[in-house]
Amino acid sequence: LNNNQGLYAMQSIVKPKRLASFEDMIQSNIKTRILSYMTHQEVQPSYEDYLALNNALQSGDEPMDQVLRWVLQNPKQHRKYFETALYEGLDKLPHEIPELTEFFQLIEQKPVWYDQGKIDEALKFTYRLGVNNGFILRDVSLMTGYLYPGFNQPLVLTGALKKQAGTRLAETTKWWVDITEQGGFERFSKGFTSTIFVRFIHSLVRHQLQKSEKWDAETWGLPINQYDQAMTNIAFSGVVLLGIRALGIFPSKQEVDSFLHFWKYAGWLMGIEEKWLVNNEADGWKMIYWMQFAHPQSDESSISLGSSLSKEPFERKYRYLRSFQQKLAYKQHLEITQFFIGRKKMQKLGLAPQSASWFAYYLIGRNLALYTGAKHIPKLNHFLEQKGRHLQKIGLSLYRNQSQQLASMHQ
């Protein structure tokens, strides 16, 4: 009866075209049965979930959007005040500004569920992952994200496509390195301030695109909306946890819990509402399942962004044997993507199919040996942590030119 009442009420809801109908989303098939069994819950949404999802596609980030409206009343002066409050603190403002006081008091107060012990544990775990974390983020999370055109629209319309893929990757990697530093979430650390700066830019882009006649709100809902942001957050957390297991690394229950907690707080700081932040992997998997119903089929934006990212290794500034290393990296990244998504989906991203995923098989063998050993040998565990973090930072230095240009973003 509830469903029928829901279906009846559905006639009157305003939904963007990108969202499938409730009837389509509640269909049961072998995939939903397996997922429901694995997650110990129904993966299909209730009607209440469906309404919340529809709402999220049309919702921005009210606290930051409010600050932006104030900034735009006097852009030059107010932006300066905002940056002073962000990088130096409210007490460095020439006088009290209620709009800024309200926002910064909100974000400076850690949520009640925040647990520093879990954050510290998550950092150690992240360092131990070494290059594996970056491979999953680049070749799985980012690359497969391009299969979903809803994510691509803001990039296409803000001209980000014209930016070299290396620059986009450098910006994201720089932010990721900053928030994963020890003390990265302390109030005046680069991790904290750059997250709030990115949140401000998101709000600005949302405002500009909404005004633009090029933005098709009937199809896409709101630019950089709650649901798309929540899914981006899951790409850094839940997708990484799935990906590392496929590459031979099996985290403990405690490591999974801490890692998800770290990204829950990162998402909260980025302006994602708590109801869209996941506490356990099963909730993340459910939201990943819903994603296919919240985006149309991949399109030409998928091909532009996918092929552009695949050629990014040719922009890298390797010190030795540059041309050889660039070609090798190009091939290795494609082999990892193919291992996860298969050749058919590779075509949808404009990617060259590979003979076999040799590099992925190599990583699996290497990881099984190293990480299984580390569970029994404390010295090896410590080595993985130290070496892993060092490799993560070397990854950033490959985009040396681009990351230097980011200095203005992280004062």
PDB file of N, CA and C in Angstrom, residues 123-208:
ATOM      1  N   LEU A 123      45.141   7.497   9.015  1.00  0.00           N
ATOM      2  CA  LEU A 123      46.330   8.045   8.348  1.00  0.00           C
ATOM      3  C   LEU A 123      47.407   6.970   8.205  1.00  0.00           C
ATOM      4  N   LYS A 124      47.639   6.218   9.269  1.00  0.00           N
ATOM      5  CA  LYS A 124      48.644   5.141   9.203  1.00  0.00           C
ATOM      6  C   LYS A 124      48.273   4.135   8.112  1.00  0.00           C
ATOM      7  N   PHE A 125      47.005   3.782   8.091  1.00  0.00           N
ATOM      8  CA  PHE A 125      46.514   2.826   7.093  1.00  0.00           C
ATOM      9  C   PHE A 125      46.706   3.395   5.681  1.00  0.00           C
ATOM     10  N   THR A 126      46.375   4.672   5.504  1.00  0.00           N
ATOM     11  CA  THR A 126      46.513   5.330   4.196  1.00  0.00           C
ATOM     12  C   THR A 126      47.968   5.321   3.745  1.00  0.00           C
ATOM     13  N   TYR A 127      48.890   5.635   4.659  1.00  0.00           N
ATOM     14  CA  TYR A 127      50.319   5.638   4.298  1.00  0.00           C
ATOM     15  C   TYR A 127      50.771   4.244   3.869  1.00  0.00           C
ATOM     16  N   ARG A 128      50.301   3.233   4.598  1.00  0.00           N
ATOM     17  CA  ARG A 128      50.696   1.847   4.280  1.00  0.00           C
ATOM     18  C   ARG A 128      50.248   1.449   2.876  1.00  0.00           C
ATOM     19  N   LEU A 129      49.167   2.039   2.406  1.00  0.00           N
ATOM     20  CA  LEU A 129      48.670   1.680   1.065  1.00  0.00           C
ATOM     21  C   LEU A 129      49.633   2.123  -0.031  1.00  0.00           C
ATOM     22  N   GLY A 130      50.478   3.113   0.255  1.00  0.00           N
ATOM     23  CA  GLY A 130      51.472   3.566  -0.717  1.00  0.00           C
ATOM     24  C   GLY A 130      50.864   3.929  -2.055  1.00  0.00           C
ATOM     25  N   VAL A 131      51.446   3.399  -3.143  1.00  0.00           N
ATOM     26  CA  VAL A 131      50.983   3.765  -4.497  1.00  0.00           C
ATOM     27  C   VAL A 131      49.609   3.176  -4.812  1.00  0.00           C
ATOM     28  N   ASN A 132      49.211   2.128  -4.090  1.00  0.00           N
ATOM     29  CA  ASN A 132      47.923   1.478  -4.404  1.00  0.00           C
ATOM     30  C   ASN A 132      46.754   2.449  -4.305  1.00  0.00           C
ATOM     31  N   ASN A 133      46.793   3.332  -3.294  1.00  0.00           N
ATOM     32  CA  ASN A 133      45.711   4.299  -3.102  1.00  0.00           C
ATOM     33  C   ASN A 133      45.587   5.211  -4.338  1.00  0.00           C
ATOM     34  N   GLY A 134      46.714   5.705  -4.803  1.00  0.00           N
ATOM     35  CA  GLY A 134      46.719   6.595  -5.969  1.00  0.00           C
ATOM     36  C   GLY A 134      46.251   5.907  -7.237  1.00  0.00           C
ATOM     37  N   PHE A 135      46.681   4.644  -7.409  1.00  0.00           N
ATOM     38  CA  PHE A 135      46.253   3.899  -8.602  1.00  0.00           C
ATOM     39  C   PHE A 135      44.734   3.736  -8.619  1.00  0.00           C
ATOM     40  N   ILE A 136      44.153   3.372  -7.462  1.00  0.00           N
ATOM     41  CA  ILE A 136      42.697   3.178  -7.417  1.00  0.00           C
ATOM     42  C   ILE A 136      41.989   4.511  -7.666  1.00  0.00           C
ATOM     43  N   LEU A 137      42.461   5.587  -7.004  1.00  0.00           N
ATOM     44  CA  LEU A 137      41.798   6.883  -7.174  1.00  0.00           C
ATOM     45  C   LEU A 137      41.844   7.349  -8.628  1.00  0.00           C
ATOM     46  N   ARG A 138      43.016   7.200  -9.259  1.00  0.00           N
ATOM     47  CA  ARG A 138      43.174   7.712 -10.622  1.00  0.00           C
ATOM     48  C   ARG A 138      42.503   6.807 -11.651  1.00  0.00           C
ATOM     49  N   ASP A 139      42.816   5.504 -11.571  1.00  0.00           N
ATOM     50  CA  ASP A 139      42.442   4.589 -12.655  1.00  0.00           C
ATOM     51  C   ASP A 139      41.074   3.947 -12.479  1.00  0.00           C
ATOM     52  N   VAL A 140      40.531   4.022 -11.257  1.00  0.00           N
ATOM     53  CA  VAL A 140      39.196   3.449 -11.038  1.00  0.00           C
ATOM     54  C   VAL A 140      38.215   4.565 -10.670  1.00  0.00           C
ATOM     55  N   SER A 141      38.418   5.217  -9.517  1.00  0.00           N
ATOM     56  CA  SER A 141      37.447   6.230  -9.065  1.00  0.00           C
ATOM     57  C   SER A 141      37.263   7.342 -10.097  1.00  0.00           C
ATOM     58  N   LEU A 142      38.364   7.992 -10.474  1.00  0.00           N
ATOM     59  CA  LEU A 142      38.264   9.145 -11.376  1.00  0.00           C
ATOM     60  C   LEU A 142      37.850   8.706 -12.776  1.00  0.00           C
ATOM     61  N   MET A 143      38.536   7.679 -13.290  1.00  0.00           N
ATOM     62  CA  MET A 143      38.263   7.248 -14.666  1.00  0.00           C
ATOM     63  C   MET A 143      36.831   6.725 -14.821  1.00  0.00           C
ATOM     64  N   THR A 144      36.379   5.870 -13.903  1.00  0.00           N
ATOM     65  CA  THR A 144      35.019   5.328 -14.070  1.00  0.00           C
ATOM     66  C   THR A 144      33.970   6.395 -13.745  1.00  0.00           C
ATOM     67  N   GLY A 145      34.323   7.389 -12.936  1.00  0.00           N
ATOM     68  CA  GLY A 145      33.409   8.505 -12.678  1.00  0.00           C
ATOM     69  C   GLY A 145      33.009   9.198 -13.970  1.00  0.00           C
ATOM     70  N   TYR A 146      33.931   9.211 -14.942  1.00  0.00           N
ATOM     71  CA  TYR A 146      33.645   9.871 -16.231  1.00  0.00           C
ATOM     72  C   TYR A 146      32.584   9.134 -17.048  1.00  0.00           C
ATOM     73  N   LEU A 147      32.281   7.876 -16.664  1.00  0.00           N
ATOM     74  CA  LEU A 147      31.209   7.141 -17.357  1.00  0.00           C
ATOM     75  C   LEU A 147      29.837   7.716 -17.013  1.00  0.00           C
ATOM     76  N   TYR A 148      29.792   8.553 -15.959  1.00  0.00           N
ATOM     77  CA  TYR A 148      28.514   9.098 -15.475  1.00  0.00           C
ATOM     78  C   TYR A 148      28.438  10.585 -15.812  1.00  0.00           C
ATOM     79  N   PRO A 149      27.712  10.945 -16.887  1.00  0.00           N
ATOM     80  CA  PRO A 149      27.741  12.305 -17.409  1.00  0.00           C
ATOM     81  C   PRO A 149      27.305  13.394 -16.421  1.00  0.00           C
ATOM     82  N   GLY A 150      26.528  13.028 -15.403  1.00  0.00           N
ATOM     83  CA  GLY A 150      26.115  14.037 -14.421  1.00  0.00           C
ATOM     84  C   GLY A 150      27.312  14.701 -13.752  1.00  0.00           C
ATOM     85  N   PHE A 151      28.376  13.917 -13.507  1.00  0.00           N
ATOM     86  CA  PHE A 151      29.585  14.477 -12.898  1.00  0.00           C
ATOM     87  C   PHE A 151      30.335  15.388 -13.882  1.00  0.00           C
ATOM     88  N   ASN A 152      30.219  15.048 -15.173  1.00  0.00           N
ATOM     89  CA  ASN A 152      31.059  15.715 -16.177  1.00  0.00           C
ATOM     90  C   ASN A 152      30.566  17.108 -16.554  1.00  0.00           C
ATOM     91  N   GLN A 153      29.250  17.336 -16.404  1.00  0.00           N
ATOM     92  CA  GLN A 153      28.681  18.599 -16.898  1.00  0.00           C
ATOM     93  C   GLN A 153      29.375  19.859 -16.368  1.00  0.00           C
ATOM     94  N   PRO A 154      29.570  19.984 -15.031  1.00  0.00           N
ATOM     95  CA  PRO A 154      30.235  21.200 -14.551  1.00  0.00           C
ATOM     96  C   PRO A 154      31.642  21.353 -15.139  1.00  0.00           C
ATOM     97  N   LEU A 155      32.351  20.222 -15.326  1.00  0.00           N
ATOM     98  CA  LEU A 155      33.702  20.283 -15.905  1.00  0.00           C
ATOM     99  C   LEU A 155      33.649  20.787 -17.342  1.00  0.00           C
ATOM    100  N   VAL A 156      32.685  20.273 -18.100  1.00  0.00           N
ATOM    101  CA  VAL A 156      32.563  20.667 -19.503  1.00  0.00           C
ATOM    102  C   VAL A 156      32.240  22.157 -19.604  1.00  0.00           C
ATOM    103  N   LEU A 157      31.270  22.612 -18.791  1.00  0.00           N
ATOM    104  CA  LEU A 157      30.792  23.998 -18.921  1.00  0.00           C
ATOM    105  C   LEU A 157      31.707  25.048 -18.297  1.00  0.00           C
ATOM    106  N   THR A 158      32.586  24.624 -17.374  1.00  0.00           N
ATOM    107  CA  THR A 158      33.495  25.624 -16.786  1.00  0.00           C
ATOM    108  C   THR A 158      34.831  25.652 -17.521  1.00  0.00           C
ATOM    109  N   GLY A 159      34.906  24.896 -18.635  1.00  0.00           N
ATOM    110  CA  GLY A 159      36.140  24.941 -19.427  1.00  0.00           C
ATOM    111  C   GLY A 159      37.260  24.102 -18.848  1.00  0.00           C
ATOM    112  N   ALA A 160      36.948  23.258 -17.853  1.00  0.00           N
ATOM    113  CA  ALA A 160      38.003  22.427 -17.239  1.00  0.00           C
ATOM    114  C   ALA A 160      38.585  21.444 -18.253  1.00  0.00           C
ATOM    115  N   LEU A 161      37.809  21.148 -19.310  1.00  0.00           N
ATOM    116  CA  LEU A 161      38.300  20.230 -20.339  1.00  0.00           C
ATOM    117  C   LEU A 161      39.519  20.804 -21.054  1.00  0.00           C
ATOM    118  N   LYS A 162      39.548  22.147 -21.125  1.00  0.00           N
ATOM    119  CA  LYS A 162      40.659  22.782 -21.832  1.00  0.00           C
ATOM    120  C   LYS A 162      41.925  22.754 -20.984  1.00  0.00           C
ATOM    121  N   LYS A 163      41.743  22.578 -19.679  1.00  0.00           N
ATOM    122  CA  LYS A 163      42.883  22.456 -18.770  1.00  0.00           C
ATOM    123  C   LYS A 163      43.532  21.109 -19.027  1.00  0.00           C
ATOM    124  N   GLN A 164      44.846  21.048 -18.949  1.00  0.00           N
ATOM    125  CA  GLN A 164      45.486  19.754 -19.116  1.00  0.00           C
ATOM    126  C   GLN A 164      45.037  18.810 -17.995  1.00  0.00           C
ATOM    127  N   ALA A 165      44.904  17.527 -18.356  1.00  0.00           N
ATOM    128  CA  ALA A 165      44.470  16.551 -17.349  1.00  0.00           C
ATOM    129  C   ALA A 165      45.442  16.530 -16.174  1.00  0.00           C
ATOM    130  N   GLY A 166      46.726  16.723 -16.468  1.00  0.00           N
ATOM    131  CA  GLY A 166      47.748  16.735 -15.415  1.00  0.00           C
ATOM    132  C   GLY A 166      47.495  17.812 -14.388  1.00  0.00           C
ATOM    133  N   THR A 167      47.018  18.960 -14.841  1.00  0.00           N
ATOM    134  CA  THR A 167      46.739  20.070 -13.911  1.00  0.00           C
ATOM    135  C   THR A 167      45.577  19.705 -13.000  1.00  0.00           C
ATOM    136  N   ARG A 168      44.519  19.116 -13.586  1.00  0.00           N
ATOM    137  CA  ARG A 168      43.364  18.713 -12.768  1.00  0.00           C
ATOM    138  C   ARG A 168      43.782  17.663 -11.748  1.00  0.00           C
ATOM    139  N   LEU A 169      44.612  16.725 -12.195  1.00  0.00           N
ATOM    140  CA  LEU A 169      45.079  15.660 -11.320  1.00  0.00           C
ATOM    141  C   LEU A 169      45.969  16.226 -10.217  1.00  0.00           C
ATOM    142  N   ALA A 170      46.799  17.199 -10.578  1.00  0.00           N
ATOM    143  CA  ALA A 170      47.701  17.822  -9.588  1.00  0.00           C
ATOM    144  C   ALA A 170      46.897  18.515  -8.501  1.00  0.00           C
ATOM    145  N   GLU A 171      45.825  19.197  -8.889  1.00  0.00           N
ATOM    146  CA  GLU A 171      45.007  19.916  -7.905  1.00  0.00           C
ATOM    147  C   GLU A 171      44.398  18.938  -6.900  1.00  0.00           C
ATOM    148  N   THR A 172      43.844  17.844  -7.443  1.00  0.00           N
ATOM    149  CA  THR A 172      43.212  16.856  -6.563  1.00  0.00           C
ATOM    150  C   THR A 172      44.246  16.158  -5.684  1.00  0.00           C
ATOM    151  N   THR A 173      45.386  15.795  -6.295  1.00  0.00           N
ATOM    152  CA  THR A 173      46.430  15.091  -5.532  1.00  0.00           C
ATOM    153  C   THR A 173      46.994  15.982  -4.433  1.00  0.00           C
ATOM    154  N   LYS A 174      47.180  17.263  -4.737  1.00  0.00           N
ATOM    155  CA  LYS A 174      47.722  18.208  -3.752  1.00  0.00           C
ATOM    156  C   LYS A 174      46.765  18.298  -2.553  1.00  0.00           C
ATOM    157  N   TRP A 175      45.478  18.414  -2.849  1.00  0.00           N
ATOM    158  CA  TRP A 175      44.478  18.475  -1.777  1.00  0.00           C
ATOM    159  C   TRP A 175      44.502  17.176  -0.956  1.00  0.00           C
ATOM    160  N   TRP A 176      44.570  16.026  -1.661  1.00  0.00           N
ATOM    161  CA  TRP A 176      44.561  14.728  -0.978  1.00  0.00           C
ATOM    162  C   TRP A 176      45.788  14.591  -0.068  1.00  0.00           C
ATOM    163  N   VAL A 177      46.965  15.003  -0.560  1.00  0.00           N
ATOM    164  CA  VAL A 177      48.186  14.930   0.251  1.00  0.00           C
ATOM    165  C   VAL A 177      48.050  15.849   1.478  1.00  0.00           C
ATOM    166  N   ASP A 178      47.495  17.055   1.276  1.00  0.00           N
ATOM    167  CA  ASP A 178      47.348  18.010   2.391  1.00  0.00           C
ATOM    168  C   ASP A 178      46.426  17.480   3.491  1.00  0.00           C
ATOM    169  N   ILE A 179      45.288  16.898   3.113  1.00  0.00           N
ATOM    170  CA  ILE A 179      44.373  16.439   4.175  1.00  0.00           C
ATOM    171  C   ILE A 179      44.869  15.164   4.839  1.00  0.00           C
ATOM    172  N   THR A 180      45.749  14.413   4.151  1.00  0.00           N
ATOM    173  CA  THR A 180      46.243  13.175   4.757  1.00  0.00           C
ATOM    174  C   THR A 180      47.586  13.373   5.476  1.00  0.00           C
ATOM    175  N   GLU A 181      48.008  14.620   5.678  1.00  0.00           N
ATOM    176  CA  GLU A 181      49.190  14.888   6.503  1.00  0.00           C
ATOM    177  C   GLU A 181      48.805  14.726   7.972  1.00  0.00           C
ATOM    178  N   GLN A 182      49.795  14.468   8.839  1.00  0.00           N
ATOM    179  CA  GLN A 182      49.521  14.444  10.279  1.00  0.00           C
ATOM    180  C   GLN A 182      48.984  15.822  10.661  1.00  0.00           C
ATOM    181  N   GLY A 183      47.883  15.870  11.384  1.00  0.00           N
ATOM    182  CA  GLY A 183      47.313  17.169  11.781  1.00  0.00           C
ATOM    183  C   GLY A 183      46.684  17.926  10.619  1.00  0.00           C
ATOM    184  N   GLY A 184      46.371  17.200   9.538  1.00  0.00           N
ATOM    185  CA  GLY A 184      45.817  17.852   8.339  1.00  0.00           C
ATOM    186  C   GLY A 184      44.459  18.508   8.550  1.00  0.00           C
ATOM    187  N   PHE A 185      43.747  18.092   9.609  1.00  0.00           N
ATOM    188  CA  PHE A 185      42.428  18.681   9.866  1.00  0.00           C
ATOM    189  C   PHE A 185      42.468  19.749  10.956  1.00  0.00           C
ATOM    190  N   GLU A 186      43.672  20.119  11.418  1.00  0.00           N
ATOM    191  CA  GLU A 186      43.741  21.197  12.408  1.00  0.00           C
ATOM    192  C   GLU A 186      43.329  22.498  11.742  1.00  0.00           C
ATOM    193  N   ARG A 187      42.798  23.418  12.523  1.00  0.00           N
ATOM    194  CA  ARG A 187      42.123  24.594  11.971  1.00  0.00           C
ATOM    195  C   ARG A 187      42.932  25.366  10.911  1.00  0.00           C
ATOM    196  N   PHE A 188      44.229  25.592  11.151  1.00  0.00           N
ATOM    197  CA  PHE A 188      44.978  26.405  10.171  1.00  0.00           C
ATOM    198  C   PHE A 188      45.944  25.573   9.327  1.00  0.00           C
ATOM    199  N   SER A 189      45.716  24.258   9.302  1.00  0.00           N
ATOM    200  CA  SER A 189      46.556  23.406   8.452  1.00  0.00           C
ATOM    201  C   SER A 189      46.103  23.558   7.002  1.00  0.00           C
ATOM    202  N   LYS A 190      47.002  23.186   6.084  1.00  0.00           N
ATOM    203  CA  LYS A 190      46.650  23.281   4.655  1.00  0.00           C
ATOM    204  C   LYS A 190      45.452  22.400   4.313  1.00  0.00           C
ATOM    205  N   GLY A 191      45.374  21.241   4.983  1.00  0.00           N
ATOM    206  CA  GLY A 191      44.269  20.326   4.699  1.00  0.00           C
ATOM    207  C   GLY A 191      42.926  20.968   4.978  1.00  0.00           C
ATOM    208  N   PHE A 192      42.801  21.588   6.137  1.00  0.00           N
ATOM    209  CA  PHE A 192      41.546  22.232   6.539  1.00  0.00           C
ATOM    210  C   PHE A 192      41.237  23.417   5.622  1.00  0.00           C
ATOM    211  N   THR A 193      42.220  24.318   5.476  1.00  0.00           N
ATOM    212  CA  THR A 193      41.936  25.551   4.710  1.00  0.00           C
ATOM    213  C   THR A 193      41.693  25.249   3.227  1.00  0.00           C
ATOM    214  N   SER A 194      42.419  24.278   2.659  1.00  0.00           N
ATOM    215  CA  SER A 194      42.190  24.006   1.238  1.00  0.00           C
ATOM    216  C   SER A 194      40.838  23.337   1.011  1.00  0.00           C
ATOM    217  N   THR A 195      40.365  22.539   1.985  1.00  0.00           N
ATOM    218  CA  THR A 195      39.029  21.923   1.855  1.00  0.00           C
ATOM    219  C   THR A 195      37.960  23.013   1.833  1.00  0.00           C
ATOM    220  N   ILE A 196      38.083  23.999   2.730  1.00  0.00           N
ATOM    221  CA  ILE A 196      37.094  25.083   2.776  1.00  0.00           C
ATOM    222  C   ILE A 196      37.203  25.965   1.522  1.00  0.00           C
ATOM    223  N   PHE A 197      38.416  26.124   1.016  1.00  0.00           N
ATOM    224  CA  PHE A 197      38.584  26.913  -0.210  1.00  0.00           C
ATOM    225  C   PHE A 197      37.907  26.210  -1.395  1.00  0.00           C
ATOM    226  N   VAL A 198      38.112  24.886  -1.500  1.00  0.00           N
ATOM    227  CA  VAL A 198      37.467  24.110  -2.572  1.00  0.00           C
ATOM    228  C   VAL A 198      35.946  24.214  -2.423  1.00  0.00           C
ATOM    229  N   ARG A 199      35.465  24.166  -1.180  1.00  0.00           N
ATOM    230  CA  ARG A 199      34.025  24.281  -0.910  1.00  0.00           C
ATOM    231  C   ARG A 199      33.504  25.638  -1.401  1.00  0.00           C
ATOM    232  N   PHE A 200      34.297  26.676  -1.205  1.00  0.00           N
ATOM    233  CA  PHE A 200      33.925  28.018  -1.669  1.00  0.00           C
ATOM    234  C   PHE A 200      33.865  28.050  -3.209  1.00  0.00           C
ATOM    235  N   ILE A 201      34.873  27.459  -3.858  1.00  0.00           N
ATOM    236  CA  ILE A 201      34.903  27.425  -5.333  1.00  0.00           C
ATOM    237  C   ILE A 201      33.696  26.645  -5.867  1.00  0.00           C
ATOM    238  N   HIS A 202      33.355  25.526  -5.211  1.00  0.00           N
ATOM    239  CA  HIS A 202      32.165  24.763  -5.619  1.00  0.00           C
ATOM    240  C   HIS A 202      30.922  25.653  -5.583  1.00  0.00           C
ATOM    241  N   SER A 203      30.799  26.441  -4.520  1.00  0.00           N
ATOM    242  CA  SER A 203      29.636  27.307  -4.368  1.00  0.00           C
ATOM    243  C   SER A 203      29.609  28.367  -5.476  1.00  0.00           C
ATOM    244  N   LEU A 204      30.784  28.897  -5.785  1.00  0.00           N
ATOM    245  CA  LEU A 204      30.901  29.912  -6.845  1.00  0.00           C
ATOM    246  C   LEU A 204      30.507  29.314  -8.199  1.00  0.00           C
ATOM    247  N   VAL A 205      31.001  28.113  -8.477  1.00  0.00           N
ATOM    248  CA  VAL A 205      30.677  27.433  -9.747  1.00  0.00           C
ATOM    249  C   VAL A 205      29.172  27.155  -9.818  1.00  0.00           C
ATOM    250  N   ARG A 206      28.605  26.711  -8.686  1.00  0.00           N
ATOM    251  CA  ARG A 206      27.163  26.433  -8.638  1.00  0.00           C
ATOM    252  C   ARG A 206      26.389  27.697  -8.997  1.00  0.00           C
ATOM    253  N   HIS A 207      26.791  28.817  -8.397  1.00  0.00           N
ATOM    254  CA  HIS A 207      26.116  30.095  -8.631  1.00  0.00           C
ATOM    255  C   HIS A 207      26.230  30.517 -10.101  1.00  0.00           C
ATOM    256  N   GLN A 208      27.447  30.413 -10.643  1.00  0.00           N
ATOM    257  CA  GLN A 208      27.657  30.874 -12.032  1.00  0.00           C
ATOM    258  C   GLN A 208      26.939  29.988 -13.040  1.00  0.00           C
TER     259      GLN A 208
END
